[in-house]
Every structure is written in C-alpha cells, then in structure tokens.
CSV table of C-alpha atoms in Angstrom, one decimal:
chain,number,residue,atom,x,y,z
W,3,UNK,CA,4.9,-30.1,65.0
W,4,UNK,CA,4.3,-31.5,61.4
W,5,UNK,CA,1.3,-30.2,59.4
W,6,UNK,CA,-0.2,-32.7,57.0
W,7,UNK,CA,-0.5,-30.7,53.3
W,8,UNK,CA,-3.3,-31.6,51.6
W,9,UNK,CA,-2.6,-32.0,47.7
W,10,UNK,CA,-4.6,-29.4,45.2
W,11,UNK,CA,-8.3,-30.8,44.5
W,12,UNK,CA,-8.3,-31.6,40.9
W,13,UNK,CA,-10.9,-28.1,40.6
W,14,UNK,CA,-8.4,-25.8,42.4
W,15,UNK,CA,-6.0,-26.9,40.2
W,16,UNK,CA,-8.6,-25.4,37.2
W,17,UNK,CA,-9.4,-22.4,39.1
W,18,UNK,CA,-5.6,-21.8,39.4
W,19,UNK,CA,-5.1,-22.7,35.3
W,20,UNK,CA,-8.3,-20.3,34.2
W,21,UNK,CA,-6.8,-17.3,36.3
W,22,UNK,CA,-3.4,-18.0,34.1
W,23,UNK,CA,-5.3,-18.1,31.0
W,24,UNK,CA,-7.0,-15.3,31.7
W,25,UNK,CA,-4.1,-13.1,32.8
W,26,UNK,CA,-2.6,-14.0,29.6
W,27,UNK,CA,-5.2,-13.0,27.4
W,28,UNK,CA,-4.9,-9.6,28.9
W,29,UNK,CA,-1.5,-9.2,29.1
W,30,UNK,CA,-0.2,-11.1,25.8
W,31,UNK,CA,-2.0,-8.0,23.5
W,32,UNK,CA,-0.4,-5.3,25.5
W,33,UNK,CA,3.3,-7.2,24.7
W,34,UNK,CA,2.3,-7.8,21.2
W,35,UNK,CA,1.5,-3.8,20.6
W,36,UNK,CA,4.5,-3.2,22.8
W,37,UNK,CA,6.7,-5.0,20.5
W,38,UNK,CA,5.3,-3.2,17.2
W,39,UNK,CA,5.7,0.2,19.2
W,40,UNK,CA,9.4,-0.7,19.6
W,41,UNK,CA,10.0,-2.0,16.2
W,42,UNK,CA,7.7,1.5,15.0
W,43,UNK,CA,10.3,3.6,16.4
W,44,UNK,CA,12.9,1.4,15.2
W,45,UNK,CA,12.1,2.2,11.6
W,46,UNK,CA,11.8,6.1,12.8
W,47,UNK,CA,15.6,5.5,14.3
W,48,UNK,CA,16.7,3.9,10.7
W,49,UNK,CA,15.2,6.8,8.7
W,50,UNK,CA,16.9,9.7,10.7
W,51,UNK,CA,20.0,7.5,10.0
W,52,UNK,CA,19.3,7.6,6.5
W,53,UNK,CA,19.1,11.8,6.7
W,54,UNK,CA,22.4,12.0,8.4
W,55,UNK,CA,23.5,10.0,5.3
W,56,UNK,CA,22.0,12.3,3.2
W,57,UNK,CA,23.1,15.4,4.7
W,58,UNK,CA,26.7,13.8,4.9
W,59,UNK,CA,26.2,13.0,0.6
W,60,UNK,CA,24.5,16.5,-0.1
W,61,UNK,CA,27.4,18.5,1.7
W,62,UNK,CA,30.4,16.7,0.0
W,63,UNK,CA,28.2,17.2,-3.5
W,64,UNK,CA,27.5,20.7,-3.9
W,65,UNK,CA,24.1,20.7,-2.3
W,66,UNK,CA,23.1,17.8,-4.6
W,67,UNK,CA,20.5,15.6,-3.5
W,68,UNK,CA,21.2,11.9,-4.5
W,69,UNK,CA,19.1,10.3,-7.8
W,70,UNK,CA,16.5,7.6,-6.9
W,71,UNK,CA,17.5,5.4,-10.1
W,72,UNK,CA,19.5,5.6,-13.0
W,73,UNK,CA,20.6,3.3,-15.4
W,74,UNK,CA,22.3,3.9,-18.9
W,75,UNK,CA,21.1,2.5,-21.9
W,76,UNK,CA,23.3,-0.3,-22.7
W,77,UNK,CA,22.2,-1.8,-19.2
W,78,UNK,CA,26.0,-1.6,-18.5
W,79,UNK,CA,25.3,-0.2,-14.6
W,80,UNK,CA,22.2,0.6,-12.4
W,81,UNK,CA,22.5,2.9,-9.5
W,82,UNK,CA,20.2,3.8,-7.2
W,83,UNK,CA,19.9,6.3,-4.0
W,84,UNK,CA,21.0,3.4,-1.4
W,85,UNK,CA,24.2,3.0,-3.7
W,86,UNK,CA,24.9,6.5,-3.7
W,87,UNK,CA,24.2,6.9,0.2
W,88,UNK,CA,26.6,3.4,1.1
W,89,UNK,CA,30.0,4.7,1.9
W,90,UNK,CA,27.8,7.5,4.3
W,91,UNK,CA,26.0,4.6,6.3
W,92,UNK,CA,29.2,1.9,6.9
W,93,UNK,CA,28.9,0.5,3.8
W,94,UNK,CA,31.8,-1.1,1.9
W,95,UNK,CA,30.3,-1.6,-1.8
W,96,UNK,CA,32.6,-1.8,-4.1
W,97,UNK,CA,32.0,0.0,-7.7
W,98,UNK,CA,31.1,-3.3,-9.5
W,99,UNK,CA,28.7,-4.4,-7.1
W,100,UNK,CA,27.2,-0.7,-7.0
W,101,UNK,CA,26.8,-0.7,-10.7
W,102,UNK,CA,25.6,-4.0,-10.7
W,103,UNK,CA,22.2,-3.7,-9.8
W,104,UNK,CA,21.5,-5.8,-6.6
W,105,UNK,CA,24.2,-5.4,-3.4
W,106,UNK,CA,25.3,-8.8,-1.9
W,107,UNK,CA,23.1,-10.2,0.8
W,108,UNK,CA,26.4,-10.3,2.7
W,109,UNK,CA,26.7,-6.3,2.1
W,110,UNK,CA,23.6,-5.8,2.8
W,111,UNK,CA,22.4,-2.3,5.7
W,112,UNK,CA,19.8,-3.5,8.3
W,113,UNK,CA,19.7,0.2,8.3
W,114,UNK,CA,17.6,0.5,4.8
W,115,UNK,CA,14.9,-2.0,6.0
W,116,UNK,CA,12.2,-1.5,8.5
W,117,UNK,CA,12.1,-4.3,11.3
W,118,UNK,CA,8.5,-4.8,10.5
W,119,UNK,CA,9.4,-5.2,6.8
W,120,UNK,CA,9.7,-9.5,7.4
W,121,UNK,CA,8.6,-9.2,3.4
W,122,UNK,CA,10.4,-12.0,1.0
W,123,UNK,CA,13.3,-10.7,-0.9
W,124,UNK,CA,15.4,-12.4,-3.4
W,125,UNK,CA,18.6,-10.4,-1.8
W,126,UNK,CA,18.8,-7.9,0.8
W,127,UNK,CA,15.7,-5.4,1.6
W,128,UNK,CA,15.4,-2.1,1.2
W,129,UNK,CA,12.0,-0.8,2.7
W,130,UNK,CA,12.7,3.0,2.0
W,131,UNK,CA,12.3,4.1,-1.1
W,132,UNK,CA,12.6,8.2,-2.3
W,133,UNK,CA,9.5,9.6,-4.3
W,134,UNK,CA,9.3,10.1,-8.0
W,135,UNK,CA,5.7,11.0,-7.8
W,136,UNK,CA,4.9,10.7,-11.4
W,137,UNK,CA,3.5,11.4,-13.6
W,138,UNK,CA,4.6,14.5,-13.2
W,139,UNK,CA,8.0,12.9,-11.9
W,140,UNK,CA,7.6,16.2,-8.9
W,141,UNK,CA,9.5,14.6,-6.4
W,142,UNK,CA,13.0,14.6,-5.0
W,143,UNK,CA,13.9,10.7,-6.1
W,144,UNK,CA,14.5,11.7,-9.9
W,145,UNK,CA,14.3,8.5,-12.1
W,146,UNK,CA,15.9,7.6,-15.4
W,147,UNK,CA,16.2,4.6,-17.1
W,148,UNK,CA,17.5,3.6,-20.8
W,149,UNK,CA,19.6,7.1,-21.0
W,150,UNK,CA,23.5,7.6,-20.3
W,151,UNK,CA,22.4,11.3,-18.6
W,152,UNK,CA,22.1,10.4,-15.3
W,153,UNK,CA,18.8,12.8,-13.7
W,154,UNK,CA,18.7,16.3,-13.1
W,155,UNK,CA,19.9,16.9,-9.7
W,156,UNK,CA,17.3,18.0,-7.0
W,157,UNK,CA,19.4,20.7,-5.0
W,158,UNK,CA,18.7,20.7,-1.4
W,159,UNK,CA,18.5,24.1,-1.4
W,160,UNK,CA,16.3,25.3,-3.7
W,161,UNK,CA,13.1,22.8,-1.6
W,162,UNK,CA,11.8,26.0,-0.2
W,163,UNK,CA,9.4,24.5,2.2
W,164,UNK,CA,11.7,21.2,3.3
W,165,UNK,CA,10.1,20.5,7.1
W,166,UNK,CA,7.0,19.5,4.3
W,167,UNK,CA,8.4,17.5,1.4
W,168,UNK,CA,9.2,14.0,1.7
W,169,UNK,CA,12.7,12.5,0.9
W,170,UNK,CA,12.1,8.9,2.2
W,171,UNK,CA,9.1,6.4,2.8
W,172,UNK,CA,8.2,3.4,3.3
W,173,UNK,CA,7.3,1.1,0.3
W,174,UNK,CA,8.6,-2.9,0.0
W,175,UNK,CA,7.9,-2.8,-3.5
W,176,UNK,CA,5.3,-4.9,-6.1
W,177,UNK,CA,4.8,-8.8,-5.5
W,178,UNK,CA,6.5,-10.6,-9.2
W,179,UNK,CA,5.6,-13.5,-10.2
W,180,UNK,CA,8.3,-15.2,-8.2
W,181,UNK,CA,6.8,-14.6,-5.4
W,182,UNK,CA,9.2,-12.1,-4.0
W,183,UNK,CA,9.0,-8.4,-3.3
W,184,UNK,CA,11.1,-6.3,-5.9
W,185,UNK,CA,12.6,-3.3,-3.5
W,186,UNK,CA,15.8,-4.6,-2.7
W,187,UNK,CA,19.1,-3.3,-1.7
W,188,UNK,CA,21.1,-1.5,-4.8
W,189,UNK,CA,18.5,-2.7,-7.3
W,190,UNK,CA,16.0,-0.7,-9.5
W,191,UNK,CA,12.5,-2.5,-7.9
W,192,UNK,CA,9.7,0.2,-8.8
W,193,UNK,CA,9.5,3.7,-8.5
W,194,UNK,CA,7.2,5.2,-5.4
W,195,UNK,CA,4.7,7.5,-7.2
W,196,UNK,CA,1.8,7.9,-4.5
W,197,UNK,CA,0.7,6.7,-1.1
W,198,UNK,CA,-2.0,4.4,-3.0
W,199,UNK,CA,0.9,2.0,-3.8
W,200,UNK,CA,1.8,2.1,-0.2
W,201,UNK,CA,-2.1,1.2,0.6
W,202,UNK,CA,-1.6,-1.9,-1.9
W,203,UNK,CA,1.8,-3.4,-2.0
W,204,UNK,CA,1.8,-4.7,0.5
W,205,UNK,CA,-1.1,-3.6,3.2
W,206,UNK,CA,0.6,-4.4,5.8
W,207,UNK,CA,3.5,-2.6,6.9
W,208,UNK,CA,2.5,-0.8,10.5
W,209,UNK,CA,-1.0,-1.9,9.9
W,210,UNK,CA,-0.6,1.3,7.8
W,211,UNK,CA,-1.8,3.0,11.0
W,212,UNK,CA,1.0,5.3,10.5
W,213,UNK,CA,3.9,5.3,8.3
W,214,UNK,CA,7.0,6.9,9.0
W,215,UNK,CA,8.1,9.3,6.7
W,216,UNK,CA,11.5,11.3,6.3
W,217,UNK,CA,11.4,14.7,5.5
W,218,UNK,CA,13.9,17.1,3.6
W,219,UNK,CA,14.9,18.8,7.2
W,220,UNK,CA,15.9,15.5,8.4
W,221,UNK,CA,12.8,14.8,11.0
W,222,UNK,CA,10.5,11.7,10.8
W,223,UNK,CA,6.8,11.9,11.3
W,224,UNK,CA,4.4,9.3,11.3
W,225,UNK,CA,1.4,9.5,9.1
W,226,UNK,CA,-1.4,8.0,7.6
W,227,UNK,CA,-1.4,7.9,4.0
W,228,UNK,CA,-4.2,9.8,2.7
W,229,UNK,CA,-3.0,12.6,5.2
W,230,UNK,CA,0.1,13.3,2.9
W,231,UNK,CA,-1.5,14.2,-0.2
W,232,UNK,CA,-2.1,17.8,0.3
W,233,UNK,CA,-4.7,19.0,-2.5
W,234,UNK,CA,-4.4,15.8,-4.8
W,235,UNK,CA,-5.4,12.2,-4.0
W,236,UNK,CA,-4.5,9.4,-3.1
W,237,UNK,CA,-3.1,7.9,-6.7
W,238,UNK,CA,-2.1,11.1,-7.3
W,239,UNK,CA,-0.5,13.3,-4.3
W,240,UNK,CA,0.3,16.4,-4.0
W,241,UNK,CA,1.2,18.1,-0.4
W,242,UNK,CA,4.5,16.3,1.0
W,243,UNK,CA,5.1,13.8,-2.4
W,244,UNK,CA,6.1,17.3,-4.6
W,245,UNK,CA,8.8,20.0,-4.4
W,246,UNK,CA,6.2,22.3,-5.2
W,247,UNK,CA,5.3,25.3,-2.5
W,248,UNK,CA,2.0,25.0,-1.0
W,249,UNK,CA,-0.2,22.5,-3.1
C-alpha cells in the first residue's frame, strides 16, 4: 500500500529552523568556553615544558638559573632566557642566530607561545616571559643591558620558598608603533616588572580570568593577577614576583 507524504507546510519548516537556532545558541557558548578551556590548559602543558627545560639548564650549570636578558655594550649579541633554554626544548639555534637578537620564524618553539596568544609579531612569539620585578630588579629573570657582565646568577637553590616564587608568566609584550607586539622569540622585547603590565598589554590574554603562572618547583597555577602580589600592589608586587621569604 503507498502512503501519499505530504510536503513540510512552509510554518513547520520555521518551527523546525527556530528549534535549530535555538539549540545553537545554547550549545555554540558551551563549545566556545570549551575551546578556551583546552587551549587554557594548553598554555599550562607549554609552561611545565618550559620547567623541565629549566631544570634540565640549572642541573648541567651548577644550580644556575638562566638570565632573562643580557646584552653587552657594543650591541655585538643579545641573549635572552628562551636562547639559553633552546638546545633543552628541541631547539637547533645556532650561536649567531642566538646572539643575534630575534630567532628565525622558521626556528621558532610553539612551545614559548600560549595558543591563545594569536597577538601580531614581527617574528616568532614568545608569550612567557621571567620576572625582573623592578625597580628593585627582585626577581629571578635578572636583566642587563649596555654592560659585557652578563647578570648575577639567581641560584636555584638559595629561593628558599620556591612552590611561591614565580619563574615564568605570561606577558606578549608592549604594542610599538608598528603595530606589532615586542615579546618575540630570542629578542630583548621588555622586561615583566608587575602584573599591572599584564592587566594592560594586552587585556586580553585568558580574559585575564586566570593566568598561568610557572613556579620555581616546576608546578603551574592559575591566578588572577592582583592575587600574586602578596603585600605590594599591583604596579609594584611583592608575594610570588620576589625571591624574598614571606612578603
């Protein structure tokens, strides 16, 4: 026996189209957070990379944390943490392109960049950046420029409270006038001082929600901000920014 179909009224075709719209609209904001969740613990997964690599660097160097920048006074080489750190992540700078102050895009570690970093770069990006926290210049990622003494190493074990002092965070840099963010793989870009510069260069890294951040021990946690500054402030931390024992 054949049954005649009738075809979809124009309005039940509607109905059908506003319960897919609607459906969407629910679950489309789930998969979006989803996907920033994933790409969250991404960044945690690159940073506990980068303290294997630094564990790997301060055992072969007597217990010697790497610098966050030097370079000499002639402007001859610029060397930075991620330079140091290279041969320890896969790597395969050579020493000219270490010393020269920007790695190849080509050379360049999707390892030193948060997936959520999408951030214009002239070369390759480097999201992670180690603290000077001036102007007290009190934390780990020592900082010299114009001098041919490279900085006072930072020995890993004299950080007496290391599960509490920061090593890496996250920072893209300062917007130049080129329109390009200036933290970039094996350059100099600008020294991380305090979580304020994370609040305004750019604001938009995680939503700053929570950042992750890579402690001393080698375990990432994510924080807000202003809940890293221990007794000082925002522009000018304290708490997990400084070496210092229980500020």
């Amino acid at each position: 026996m054949k049954h005649n179909r009738q075809p979809f009224t124009l309005i039940e075709l509607l109905v059908v189209v506003a319960v897919i719209a609607v459906l969407a609209s629910l679950l489309l904001p789930a998969l979006s957070k989803s996907r920033a969740k994933a790409k969250t613990i991404s960044c945690a997964s690159n940073q506990k990379q980068l303290g294997t690599a630094f564990a790997l660097y301060y055992d072969e160097n007597d217990d010697r944390l790497p610098f966050g920048f030097w370079r000499d006074s002639a402007g001859t080489f610029r060397l930075s943490y991620d330079d140091l750190l290279n041969p320890y992540l896969g790597g395969n700078l050579t020493e000219a392109e270490k010393a020269a102050g920007s790695a190849p895009v080509t050379k360049g570690l999707k390892v030193l960049a948060c997936p959520l970093d999408t951030y214009k770069r002239d070369l390759a990006p480097r999201t992670y950046s180690m603290p000077r926290t001036s102007p007290s210049n009190s934390g780990v990622g020592k900082f010299v420029a114009g001098s041919d003494n490279p900085p006072a190493p930072v020995m890993i074990g004299h950080i007496s409270e290391s599960s509490s002092t920061l090593l890496i965070a996250e920072w893209a840099g300062i917007l130049t006038s080129s329109g390009v963010y200036n933290n970039q793989q094996g350059a100099q870009g600008s020294p991380l001082d305090s979580p304020q510069q994370q609040q305004l260069y750019p604001p938009l890294l995680h939503k700053l929600s929570d950042l992750n951040y890579l402690h001393c021990d080698g375990h990432v946690e994510a924080l807000k901000p202003d809940a890293t500054i221990g007794t000082g402030t925002i522009g000018s931390p304290k708490g997990i920014w400084t070496i210092a024992v229980g500020d």
